[in-house]
Tab-separated table of C-alpha atoms in Angstrom:
chain	number	residue	atom	x	y	z
N	1	MET	CA	-9.363	-66.561	-82.222
N	2	GLY	CA	-9.028	-67.926	-85.732
N	3	ASN	CA	-10.492	-71.263	-86.760
N	4	VAL	CA	-7.206	-73.143	-86.285
N	5	GLU	CA	-6.577	-71.640	-82.879
N	6	SER	CA	-10.215	-72.174	-81.900
N	7	GLY	CA	-10.057	-75.841	-82.935
N	8	CYS	CA	-6.907	-76.350	-80.907
N	9	TYR	CA	-8.538	-74.779	-77.864
N	10	GLU	CA	-11.670	-76.917	-78.257
N	11	ASN	CA	-9.498	-80.038	-78.345
N	12	HIS	CA	-7.900	-79.029	-75.051
N	13	LEU	CA	-11.274	-78.175	-73.523
N	14	SER	CA	-12.757	-81.536	-74.541
N	15	ARG	CA	-10.281	-83.370	-72.297
N	16	PHE	CA	-12.104	-82.211	-69.190
N	17	PHE	CA	-15.276	-83.772	-67.794
N	18	PRO	CA	-18.231	-81.398	-67.212
N	19	GLU	CA	-17.544	-81.214	-63.464
N	20	GLU	CA	-13.897	-80.451	-64.187
N	21	LYS	CA	-14.835	-77.635	-66.567
N	22	THR	CA	-17.113	-76.183	-63.890
N	23	ASP	CA	-14.282	-76.295	-61.355
N	24	ILE	CA	-11.793	-74.663	-63.755
N	25	ASP	CA	-14.315	-71.944	-64.635
N	26	GLY	CA	-14.839	-71.221	-60.947
N	27	VAL	CA	-11.123	-70.971	-60.196
N	28	PHE	CA	-10.517	-68.687	-63.168
N	29	ASP	CA	-13.406	-66.439	-62.091
N	30	THR	CA	-11.890	-66.283	-58.610
N	31	LEU	CA	-8.457	-65.504	-60.038
N	32	SER	CA	-9.652	-62.808	-62.431
N	33	GLY	CA	-11.917	-61.119	-59.908
N	34	LEU	CA	-15.677	-61.146	-60.226
N	35	ASP	CA	-15.737	-57.351	-59.891
N	36	GLY	CA	-14.314	-57.024	-63.396
N	37	SER	CA	-11.014	-55.555	-62.214
N	38	GLY	CA	-9.123	-58.173	-64.174
N	39	GLU	CA	-10.051	-57.457	-67.778
N	40	VAL	CA	-8.229	-57.202	-71.068
N	41	LYS	CA	-9.623	-56.078	-74.431
N	42	ILE	CA	-9.526	-58.710	-77.172
N	43	GLY	CA	-11.151	-57.282	-80.277
N	44	LYS	CA	-14.021	-55.081	-79.197
N	45	ALA	CA	-15.176	-56.936	-76.098
N	46	PRO	CA	-13.460	-56.797	-72.708
N	47	ARG	CA	-12.404	-60.213	-71.404
N	48	LYS	CA	-11.567	-61.413	-67.937
N	49	ALA	CA	-7.839	-61.864	-67.486
N	50	VAL	CA	-5.318	-62.723	-64.764
N	51	THR	CA	-2.161	-60.840	-63.881
N	52	LEU	CA	0.862	-62.025	-61.908
N	53	ALA	CA	-0.340	-59.997	-58.921
N	54	MET	CA	-3.733	-61.737	-59.043
N	55	LEU	CA	-2.102	-65.144	-59.230
N	56	LYS	CA	0.071	-64.334	-56.213
N	57	ALA	CA	-2.948	-63.091	-54.283
N	58	HIS	CA	-4.803	-66.334	-55.012
N	59	VAL	CA	-1.914	-68.662	-54.126
N	60	GLN	CA	-0.828	-66.614	-51.093
N	61	GLU	CA	1.533	-68.702	-48.930
N	62	ALA	CA	0.692	-72.078	-50.469
N	63	LEU	CA	3.622	-71.925	-52.911
N	64	PRO	CA	7.015	-70.225	-52.870
N	65	GLU	CA	6.949	-66.973	-54.846
N	66	GLN	CA	9.434	-68.289	-57.405
N	67	MET	CA	7.142	-71.210	-58.324
N	68	THR	CA	4.142	-68.885	-58.663
N	69	PHE	CA	6.214	-66.845	-61.109
N	70	ARG	CA	7.109	-70.006	-63.043
N	71	LEU	CA	3.436	-71.006	-63.277
N	72	TYR	CA	2.601	-67.518	-64.523
N	73	ASN	CA	5.281	-67.722	-67.215
N	74	GLY	CA	3.947	-71.108	-68.268
N	75	MET	CA	0.405	-69.771	-68.636
N	76	LYS	CA	1.607	-66.663	-70.425
N	77	SER	CA	3.573	-68.742	-72.946
N	78	VAL	CA	0.426	-70.363	-74.360
N	79	ASP	CA	0.029	-68.942	-77.889
N	80	LEU	CA	-3.582	-68.492	-78.942
N	81	THR	CA	-3.278	-65.685	-81.477
N	82	GLY	CA	-0.239	-66.509	-83.576
N	83	LYS	CA	1.644	-63.685	-81.935
N	84	SER	CA	4.824	-64.275	-80.004
N	85	PRO	CA	3.990	-66.137	-76.764
N	86	GLY	CA	4.161	-63.911	-73.751
N	87	SER	CA	3.457	-60.750	-75.729
N	88	SER	CA	0.690	-59.940	-73.225
N	89	GLU	CA	1.267	-59.674	-69.491
N	90	GLN	CA	-2.282	-60.894	-68.809
N	91	ILE	CA	-3.600	-64.432	-69.041
N	92	VAL	CA	-6.997	-65.033	-70.610
N	93	LYS	CA	-9.241	-67.987	-69.883
N	94	GLU	CA	-8.273	-69.932	-73.009
N	95	GLN	CA	-4.603	-69.737	-72.035
N	96	PHE	CA	-5.463	-70.892	-68.535
N	97	ILE	CA	-7.400	-73.916	-69.824
N	98	VAL	CA	-4.752	-74.909	-72.397
N	99	PHE	CA	-2.105	-74.660	-69.652
N	100	MET	CA	-4.169	-76.966	-67.408
N	101	SER	CA	-4.876	-79.373	-70.241
N	102	ALA	CA	-1.247	-79.602	-71.395
N	103	LEU	CA	0.321	-80.122	-67.948
N	104	LEU	CA	-2.398	-82.231	-66.314
N	105	LYS	CA	-3.651	-84.295	-69.257
N	106	GLY	CA	-1.281	-83.689	-72.154
N	107	ASN	CA	1.429	-85.763	-73.789
N	108	VAL	CA	5.136	-85.200	-73.174
N	109	GLU	CA	5.502	-82.808	-76.096
N	110	GLU	CA	2.632	-80.626	-74.886
N	111	LYS	CA	3.932	-80.599	-71.322
N	112	CYS	CA	7.459	-79.712	-72.328
N	113	SER	CA	6.500	-76.780	-74.541
N	114	ILE	CA	5.222	-75.149	-71.340
N	115	ILE	CA	7.891	-76.583	-69.012
N	116	MET	CA	10.555	-74.970	-71.221
N	117	ARG	CA	9.026	-71.550	-70.503
N	118	MET	CA	8.699	-72.375	-66.817
N	119	ILE	CA	12.420	-73.092	-66.829
N	120	SER	CA	13.235	-69.901	-68.735
N	121	SER	CA	10.943	-67.145	-69.992
N	122	ILE	CA	13.253	-66.673	-73.003
N	123	GLU	CA	12.505	-68.846	-76.031
N	124	GLY	CA	15.053	-71.375	-77.217
N	125	PRO	CA	17.336	-73.932	-75.517
N	126	VAL	CA	17.907	-73.725	-71.768
N	127	LYS	CA	21.060	-74.164	-69.712
N	128	GLY	CA	21.659	-77.112	-67.437
N	129	LYS	CA	21.966	-74.700	-64.531
N	130	GLN	CA	18.453	-73.415	-65.249
N	131	ILE	CA	17.069	-76.959	-65.339
N	132	GLN	CA	18.734	-77.667	-62.001
N	133	GLU	CA	17.186	-74.551	-60.447
N	134	PHE	CA	13.763	-75.491	-61.846
N	135	THR	CA	14.042	-79.041	-60.460
N	136	GLU	CA	15.040	-77.837	-57.005
N	137	ASP	CA	12.190	-75.292	-57.059
N	138	LEU	CA	9.804	-78.069	-58.073
N	139	ILE	CA	10.762	-80.327	-55.156
N	140	THR	CA	10.833	-77.435	-52.673
N	141	SER	CA	7.356	-76.421	-53.824
N	142	VAL	CA	5.939	-79.924	-53.413
N	143	VAL	CA	7.090	-80.056	-49.790
N	144	HIS	CA	5.883	-76.486	-49.248
N	145	VAL	CA	2.380	-76.989	-50.675
N	146	LEU	CA	1.860	-80.327	-48.923
N	147	ARG	CA	2.736	-78.722	-45.615
N	148	SER	CA	0.664	-75.613	-46.347
N	149	ARG	CA	-2.420	-77.659	-47.283
N	150	ASN	CA	-1.969	-80.083	-44.332
N	151	LEU	CA	-1.381	-83.012	-46.674
N	152	LEU	CA	1.738	-84.534	-45.078
N	153	LYS	CA	-0.488	-87.174	-43.446
N	154	GLY	CA	1.155	-87.440	-40.061
N	155	TRP	CA	4.659	-86.404	-41.124
N	156	ASN	CA	5.914	-82.959	-40.229
N	157	LEU	CA	9.110	-81.016	-40.716
N	158	GLU	CA	9.885	-81.158	-36.985
N	159	MET	CA	10.083	-84.969	-36.866
N	160	THR	CA	12.060	-85.336	-40.100
N	161	GLN	CA	15.408	-83.998	-41.263
N	162	ASP	CA	15.729	-80.538	-42.815
N	163	PRO	CA	14.322	-80.912	-46.351
N	164	ALA	CA	16.860	-78.481	-47.861
N	165	SER	CA	19.528	-81.175	-48.152
N	166	GLY	CA	16.988	-83.704	-49.422
N	167	VAL	CA	15.836	-81.259	-52.099
N	168	LYS	CA	19.350	-81.077	-53.516
N	169	THR	CA	20.000	-84.837	-53.382
N	170	LEU	CA	16.630	-85.661	-54.980
N	171	ALA	CA	17.184	-83.000	-57.653
N	172	SER	CA	20.609	-84.492	-58.401
N	173	GLN	CA	19.062	-87.940	-58.673
N	174	LEU	CA	16.350	-86.772	-61.092
N	175	LEU	CA	18.865	-84.774	-63.134
N	176	SER	CA	21.079	-87.842	-63.469
N	177	GLU	CA	18.578	-89.046	-66.096
N	178	LEU	CA	19.088	-85.940	-68.228
N	179	LYS	CA	20.901	-86.929	-71.422
N	180	LEU	CA	21.923	-85.147	-74.614
N	181	GLU	CA	20.958	-86.576	-77.996
N	182	ASP	CA	24.235	-88.505	-78.178
N	183	GLY	CA	23.297	-90.293	-74.940
N	184	LYS	CA	25.838	-88.453	-72.809
N	185	LYS	CA	24.620	-87.844	-69.264
N	186	LEU	CA	24.878	-84.318	-67.931
N	187	VAL	CA	26.312	-84.858	-64.469
N	188	GLY	CA	28.601	-82.716	-62.343
N	189	PRO	CA	30.064	-79.453	-63.639
N	190	SER	CA	29.295	-80.397	-67.253
N	191	LEU	CA	25.590	-79.989	-66.509
N	192	MET	CA	25.762	-76.314	-65.612
N	193	ASP	CA	26.676	-74.790	-68.991
N	194	ALA	CA	25.263	-77.447	-71.323
N	195	MET	CA	22.473	-76.238	-73.617
N	196	CYS	CA	19.358	-78.440	-73.788
N	197	ASP	CA	16.671	-78.119	-76.446
N	198	GLN	CA	13.037	-79.170	-76.101
N	199	SER	CA	13.631	-82.717	-77.386
N	200	THR	CA	16.216	-83.229	-74.613
N	201	ILE	CA	13.707	-82.017	-72.019
N	202	GLU	CA	11.003	-84.232	-73.524
N	203	ASN	CA	13.175	-87.329	-73.183
N	204	TRP	CA	14.000	-86.366	-69.612
N	205	VAL	CA	10.370	-85.807	-68.580
N	206	PHE	CA	9.444	-89.114	-70.241
N	207	GLN	CA	12.171	-90.961	-68.294
N	208	VAL	CA	11.457	-89.220	-64.966
N	209	PRO	CA	7.717	-89.463	-64.119
N	210	GLN	CA	8.236	-87.530	-60.878
N	211	ILE	CA	8.453	-84.269	-62.869
N	212	SER	CA	4.878	-84.638	-64.136
N	213	THR	CA	3.634	-85.879	-60.756
N	214	PHE	CA	5.209	-82.958	-58.898
N	215	LEU	CA	3.768	-80.428	-61.360
N	216	ASN	CA	0.369	-82.065	-61.016
N	217	VAL	CA	0.395	-81.698	-57.226
N	218	ILE	CA	1.736	-78.129	-57.348
N	219	ILE	CA	-0.904	-76.964	-59.827
N	220	ARG	CA	-3.873	-78.692	-58.253
N	221	GLN	CA	-3.015	-78.012	-54.630
N	222	GLY	CA	-1.298	-74.659	-55.140
N	223	LEU	CA	-4.095	-73.170	-57.248
N	224	LEU	CA	-6.823	-75.336	-55.667
N	225	VAL	CA	-8.050	-76.446	-59.081
N	226	LEU	CA	-9.288	-80.021	-59.677
N	227	HIS	CA	-7.710	-80.814	-56.306
N	228	SER	CA	-10.529	-82.854	-54.752
N	229	LEU	CA	-11.115	-85.322	-57.591
N	230	PRO	CA	-10.341	-89.058	-57.152
N	231	ASP	CA	-7.326	-89.181	-59.470
N	232	GLN	CA	-5.652	-86.392	-57.517
N	233	ALA	CA	-6.349	-88.165	-54.241
N	234	ASN	CA	-4.693	-91.258	-55.707
N	235	ASP	CA	-1.628	-89.225	-56.701
N	236	LEU	CA	-1.289	-87.983	-53.131
N	237	VAL	CA	-1.671	-91.480	-51.675
N	238	LYS	CA	1.246	-92.687	-53.768
N	239	LEU	CA	3.326	-89.549	-53.221
N	240	VAL	CA	3.471	-89.381	-49.420
N	241	PRO	CA	2.518	-92.371	-47.239
N	242	LYS	CA	0.437	-91.972	-44.102
N	243	CYS	CA	2.757	-91.923	-41.072
N	244	LYS	CA	1.787	-94.093	-38.089
N	245	GLY	CA	3.294	-95.149	-34.791
N	246	ILE	CA	5.137	-91.997	-33.710
N	247	LYS	CA	2.643	-90.317	-31.410
N	248	GLY	CA	4.056	-88.977	-28.158
N	249	ARG	CA	7.592	-90.270	-28.679
N	250	GLY	CA	9.591	-87.137	-29.481
N	251	PHE	CA	10.816	-89.105	-32.474
N	252	VAL	CA	12.941	-87.518	-35.229
N	253	SER	CA	13.436	-89.633	-38.328
N	254	LEU	CA	16.731	-90.098	-40.148
N	255	LEU	CA	14.839	-89.278	-43.367
N	256	ASP	CA	13.571	-86.033	-44.855
N	257	ILE	CA	10.355	-85.547	-46.850
N	258	PRO	CA	12.032	-85.630	-50.315
N	259	SER	CA	13.791	-88.930	-49.538
N	260	ILE	CA	10.570	-90.410	-48.132
N	261	ILE	CA	8.787	-89.472	-51.375
N	262	TYR	CA	11.568	-91.011	-53.467
N	263	ILE	CA	11.880	-94.278	-51.519
N	264	ASN	CA	8.108	-94.657	-51.352
N	265	SER	CA	7.866	-94.349	-55.151
N	266	HIS	CA	9.975	-97.519	-55.497
N	267	LEU	CA	7.796	-99.665	-53.233
N	268	PRO	CA	5.187	-102.014	-54.706
N	269	SER	CA	2.110	-99.866	-55.356
N	270	GLU	CA	-0.027	-101.737	-52.825
N	271	LEU	CA	2.408	-100.768	-50.045
N	272	GLN	CA	2.801	-97.066	-50.799
N	273	HIS	CA	-0.123	-95.733	-48.760
N	274	LYS	CA	1.200	-96.158	-45.206
N	275	TRP	CA	4.402	-96.395	-43.140
N	276	ARG	CA	4.302	-97.495	-39.485
N	277	LEU	CA	7.287	-97.098	-37.169
N	278	LEU	CA	8.393	-100.444	-35.779
N	279	PHE	CA	11.797	-99.686	-34.302
N	280	SER	CA	14.025	-96.727	-33.532
N	281	SER	CA	17.319	-97.157	-31.704
N	282	ARG	CA	16.732	-93.755	-30.113
N	283	VAL	CA	13.305	-94.824	-28.852
N	284	HIS	CA	13.702	-98.542	-28.130
N	285	GLY	CA	17.387	-98.629	-27.289
N	286	GLU	CA	20.433	-100.126	-28.987
N	287	SER	CA	19.640	-103.802	-28.756
N	288	PHE	CA	19.601	-106.523	-31.403
N	289	SER	CA	16.984	-108.437	-29.445
N	290	GLN	CA	14.766	-105.345	-29.351
N	291	LEU	CA	15.252	-104.875	-33.089
N	292	CYS	CA	14.238	-108.473	-33.802
N	293	GLY	CA	11.346	-108.411	-31.363
N	294	GLN	CA	9.906	-105.334	-33.065
N	295	ILE	CA	10.262	-106.388	-36.718
N	296	ILE	CA	9.500	-110.157	-36.764
N	297	ASN	CA	6.112	-111.023	-38.302
N	298	GLN	CA	5.334	-107.396	-39.121
N	299	GLY	CA	5.154	-107.639	-42.908
N	300	PRO	CA	7.263	-105.781	-45.489
N	301	CYS	CA	9.410	-103.040	-44.039
N	302	ILE	CA	12.096	-100.432	-44.688
N	303	LEU	CA	15.348	-100.345	-42.711
N	304	VAL	CA	17.199	-97.024	-42.433
N	305	LEU	CA	20.721	-96.818	-40.972
N	306	LYS	CA	23.098	-93.979	-40.207
N	307	ASP	CA	26.795	-94.625	-39.594
N	308	LEU	CA	29.097	-92.482	-37.474
N	309	ASP	CA	30.368	-90.726	-40.605
N	310	GLY	CA	26.878	-89.437	-41.395
N	311	TYR	CA	26.103	-91.734	-44.315
N	312	ILE	CA	22.424	-92.754	-44.415
N	313	PHE	CA	21.355	-95.902	-46.263
N	314	GLY	CA	19.109	-98.935	-45.949
N	315	GLY	CA	16.947	-101.512	-47.625
N	316	PHE	CA	13.413	-102.637	-48.371
N	317	ALA	CA	12.450	-106.142	-47.189
N	318	SER	CA	9.517	-107.474	-49.194
N	319	ASP	CA	8.514	-110.204	-46.689
N	320	SER	CA	8.107	-110.412	-42.928
N	321	TRP	CA	11.423	-111.017	-41.208
N	322	GLU	CA	11.899	-114.503	-39.752
N	323	VAL	CA	14.775	-115.869	-37.670
N	324	LYS	CA	16.139	-118.768	-39.713
N	325	PRO	CA	19.433	-119.864	-41.284
N	326	GLN	CA	18.202	-119.434	-44.881
N	327	PHE	CA	17.858	-116.397	-47.120
N	328	GLN	CA	14.320	-115.100	-47.500
N	329	GLY	CA	12.388	-112.452	-49.451
N	330	ASP	CA	11.897	-112.023	-53.193
N	331	ASN	CA	13.001	-109.855	-56.103
N	332	ARG	CA	10.973	-106.858	-54.938
N	333	CYS	CA	13.613	-106.202	-52.264
N	334	PHE	CA	16.107	-103.413	-52.863
N	335	LEU	CA	18.892	-101.454	-51.189
N	336	PHE	CA	19.161	-97.665	-51.206
N	337	SER	CA	21.336	-94.747	-50.195
N	338	VAL	CA	19.989	-91.434	-48.884
N	339	SER	CA	23.110	-89.445	-48.027
N	340	PRO	CA	25.443	-88.293	-49.458
N	341	SER	CA	23.521	-89.387	-52.592
N	342	LEU	CA	19.982	-90.624	-53.183
N	343	MET	CA	19.683	-93.855	-55.170
N	344	VAL	CA	17.776	-97.153	-55.245
N	345	TYR	CA	19.480	-100.427	-56.220
N	346	THR	CA	17.242	-103.261	-57.416
N	347	TYR	CA	17.900	-106.971	-57.867
N	348	THR	CA	20.216	-108.215	-60.611
N	349	GLY	CA	18.994	-111.796	-60.983
N	350	TYR	CA	22.467	-113.085	-60.065
N	351	ASN	CA	21.243	-114.820	-56.894
N	352	ASP	CA	18.314	-114.885	-54.466
N	353	HIS	CA	20.151	-113.592	-51.382
N	354	TYR	CA	17.549	-110.896	-50.749
N	355	MET	CA	17.309	-110.804	-46.954
N	356	TYR	CA	18.701	-112.790	-44.015
N	357	LEU	CA	18.107	-112.834	-40.258
N	358	ASN	CA	19.695	-115.359	-37.927
N	359	HIS	CA	20.860	-115.741	-34.340
N	360	GLY	CA	22.394	-118.319	-32.035
N	361	GLN	CA	24.274	-120.297	-34.698
N	362	GLN	CA	27.948	-121.209	-34.363
N	363	THR	CA	28.795	-122.029	-37.980
N	364	ILE	CA	27.005	-119.269	-39.935
N	365	PRO	CA	26.764	-115.478	-39.404
N	366	ASN	CA	24.432	-114.121	-36.740
N	367	GLY	CA	22.805	-110.840	-37.604
N	368	LEU	CA	20.648	-109.121	-40.233
N	369	GLY	CA	21.778	-108.844	-43.827
N	370	MET	CA	20.586	-107.944	-47.325
N	371	GLY	CA	22.287	-108.930	-50.580
N	372	GLY	CA	25.650	-110.482	-51.392
N	373	GLN	CA	26.703	-113.529	-49.401
N	374	HIS	CA	27.816	-114.570	-45.915
N	375	ASP	CA	30.522	-112.227	-44.613
N	376	TYR	CA	30.149	-110.079	-47.766
N	377	PHE	CA	26.686	-108.549	-47.474
N	378	GLY	CA	25.593	-105.434	-49.323
N	379	LEU	CA	24.142	-104.406	-45.964
N	380	TRP	CA	24.898	-106.165	-42.667
N	381	ILE	CA	24.101	-105.493	-38.990
N	382	ASP	CA	25.868	-107.831	-36.609
N	383	SER	CA	24.027	-109.477	-33.720
N	384	ASN	CA	26.599	-107.647	-31.612
N	385	TYR	CA	24.485	-104.559	-32.144
N	386	GLY	CA	26.310	-101.452	-33.311
N	387	LYS	CA	28.684	-103.072	-35.797
N	388	GLY	CA	28.041	-103.705	-39.457
N	389	HIS	CA	29.521	-103.788	-42.928
N	390	SER	CA	28.754	-102.985	-46.555
N	391	ARG	CA	31.163	-105.093	-48.603
N	392	ALA	CA	30.549	-104.494	-52.271
N	393	LYS	CA	33.640	-104.510	-54.455
N	394	PRO	CA	32.925	-103.432	-57.022
N	395	THR	CA	29.186	-103.924	-56.371
N	396	CYS	CA	26.824	-106.180	-54.412
N	397	THR	CA	25.982	-109.254	-56.504
N	398	THR	CA	22.302	-109.276	-55.529
N	399	TYR	CA	21.494	-105.573	-55.988
N	400	ASN	CA	24.418	-104.097	-57.946
N	401	SER	CA	24.788	-101.559	-55.128
N	402	PRO	CA	28.155	-99.976	-54.264
N	403	GLN	CA	29.507	-99.676	-50.715
N	404	LEU	CA	26.700	-97.826	-48.927
N	405	SER	CA	28.555	-96.827	-45.750
N	406	ALA	CA	31.475	-94.406	-45.548
N	407	ASN	CA	33.784	-97.280	-44.595
N	408	GLU	CA	33.442	-100.952	-45.420
N	409	ASN	CA	33.137	-101.804	-41.728
N	410	PHE	CA	31.009	-99.241	-39.935
N	411	THR	CA	29.744	-98.350	-36.500
N	412	LEU	CA	26.024	-97.714	-36.300
N	413	ASP	CA	24.950	-94.293	-35.052
N	414	ALA	CA	21.190	-94.786	-35.353
N	415	MET	CA	18.652	-97.075	-36.963
N	416	GLU	CA	14.918	-97.091	-37.643
N	417	VAL	CA	12.552	-99.605	-39.237
N	418	TRP	CA	9.185	-98.847	-40.857
N	419	ALA	CA	6.502	-101.397	-41.719
N	420	VAL	CA	4.887	-100.471	-45.038
N	421	GLY	CA	1.349	-101.144	-46.212
N	422	ASP	CA	-1.414	-102.647	-44.109
N	423	LEU	CA	-0.902	-104.790	-41.024
N	424	PRO	CA	-0.407	-108.458	-41.985
N	425	GLU	CA	-2.947	-110.941	-40.628
N	426	GLY	CA	-0.441	-112.492	-38.228
N	427	ALA	CA	0.461	-109.215	-36.518
N	428	VAL	CA	-1.113	-108.057	-33.256
N	429	ILE	CA	-3.338	-105.007	-33.142
N	430	LYS	CA	-3.628	-102.457	-30.344
N	431	GLY	CA	-5.315	-103.678	-27.206
N	432	LYS	CA	-4.186	-107.285	-27.635
N	433	LYS	CA	-1.069	-109.180	-26.611
N	434	SER	CA	2.439	-108.105	-27.554
N	435	ILE	CA	3.984	-109.623	-30.658
N	436	LEU	CA	6.538	-111.231	-28.320
N	437	ASN	CA	3.788	-113.200	-26.591
N	438	THR	CA	2.504	-114.642	-29.871
N	439	ASP	CA	5.768	-115.247	-31.719
N	440	PRO	CA	7.768	-118.046	-30.080
N	441	GLU	CA	10.766	-117.369	-32.328
N	442	ALA	CA	10.996	-113.797	-31.090
N	443	GLN	CA	10.584	-114.885	-27.466
N	444	ALA	CA	13.192	-117.624	-27.827
N	445	LEU	CA	15.602	-115.155	-29.406
N	446	LEU	CA	15.255	-112.810	-26.450
N	447	GLU	CA	15.799	-115.657	-23.992
N	448	MET	CA	18.935	-116.781	-25.859
N	449	THR	CA	20.422	-113.316	-25.562
N	450	GLY	CA	19.543	-113.065	-21.863
N	451	LYS	CA	17.501	-109.900	-22.393
N	452	SER	CA	13.968	-111.212	-22.022
N	453	ARG	CA	13.363	-109.406	-18.747
N	454	GLN	CA	14.540	-106.072	-20.143
N	455	SER	CA	12.506	-106.623	-23.284
N	456	ASP	CA	9.385	-107.433	-21.280
N	457	GLY	CA	9.466	-103.895	-19.970
N	458	LEU	CA	9.961	-102.415	-23.398
N	459	ARG	CA	7.337	-104.325	-25.353
N	460	GLU	CA	5.015	-102.183	-27.372
N	461	GLN	CA	1.610	-102.741	-28.829
N	462	ILE	CA	1.017	-101.862	-32.441
N	463	GLU	CA	-0.770	-98.599	-32.976
N	464	ASP	CA	-4.331	-98.962	-34.171
N	465	ASP	CA	-5.080	-97.758	-37.688
N	466	ASP	CA	-7.718	-95.394	-36.330
N	467	ASP	CA	-5.140	-93.284	-34.501
N	468	ASN	CA	-3.926	-89.904	-35.817
C-alpha cells in the first residue's frame, strides 16, 4: 500500500482495542484458512485472503446466503490500492479490518460507502426497489442469526407469529423515513424506481438507527467477530427483551419477532431488557375481571389487541394500572399499530389523558382506555369484555394516532398484556400469595362483577426471575 492508503488503514486499525484486534486477527485467520489455501499475491509476497466460498463456509447456516453475499460485496468494495473497488475477487486482511471499522465504529459517511455496495455491487446511485430488498434482507437476517445463535432469550418462532409478514411491515416502516434531497418521502410505488445517491442513503441511515444496529448484530453474530464484548451484549439486551411467564402454556403471541424488536426499541431504556406475560385471553379466558386482576400493580406494561378483522394494535402504559376514576400515567405512554402497518404514536402535549381504568361507576365510562377522552378514546376496551372502540377523527388528541382498528367500534378477537422491565416492589413473587390477595382494589373489583369464585380458581403466581 502507498503512504496515503497505509495511513488510512492505520486510522481504521487504531479504533480497535488490543483485545479486539486479537479477536479480528483470529477470525480472519480462521476465514482465510491456516493451511495457506486462501492466498493472493500482492507485490512479491503471498498474502492470506478470503473468497466468497470461504466466507460461506465460515458463516454456514447462521445467515441467509443472500446476506453473506452482501457482506462479501461490502468487504470487496473497500479500496486499498487506488484501483476500482471490487477489482479482486479475494478479500485481504486490510479490507476486512476497514470493513469492520467502518460498519461497527465508523461515521455515517463511512458506513454508507459500504452499505451502498451491499445494496448493489454496481457503483453509482441505487434504486428504491434495491433498498427495499436490502432492508428486508437485513431484518430477515437479524431474526435468522438470533435464532441460529440461540439469542432469542425465551422467544421462539413457534410461539410468535410468522416473521415473514413482520419483516415486510418493519421494512416499510423503516423505509418511510427515506427522503430525497427535496424532502419528498419515497413511499408506495414511487419508491420502487426512484434513484437514490449516497447522500440520500446517509440521511436515511442517520435518521433510522436500526439499520446500524441490525448490521452490527449481523456482522458480530454472523461472523462471530467481537461478539462477546460488553457493548455487543448491551446491543442484544436492547434489541430483544428476555421473555418470561410463558412456560408450559402452549401460548402463541399476537406479535412476531420484528414487531417485538420495533416496539421494544420505543420503550424507556430501563424497561427494554425483559417482557413478562401477565394476561392472555386465550390462556386466562375472556374476562374483564381476569384482565384487571392480572395487570393491577404489575408495573409498566404493553397491551396488544387483535380485532375480528385481523388488525393488531395496542399501547404502552408507563405506570402500574390502578382502578380509579381519574386518568393516570405520564408522557412516556404511547399507542401503536402492528398490522396492517407498524407504527408508534407518542404523546402530543395536548392533554394528559394517557391511561384510564375504571369499574362500577354509573356516571363515567367503565373499562380500560388510552388517549383521547371519555367515549372517544384512541384505544378503549369496555368492561363488557369483547367490545371496544378506537375513535380518532382525524387523530387521537393525546397521541396523534389514527383509528387503530379496522372499524371504529370493534369486537375483540384476542388480547395479551406484557409487563416490561423488572418486577415492581409492590408485586408478588413466585411462592407467595396471589396479587389478588394483596390488592384490595383487585379483589373488590372481582366481587363487584360476581366473578370472585371463578377468579380464585384462575389466580396465578408471578414467575420467578430465575426461571427459563
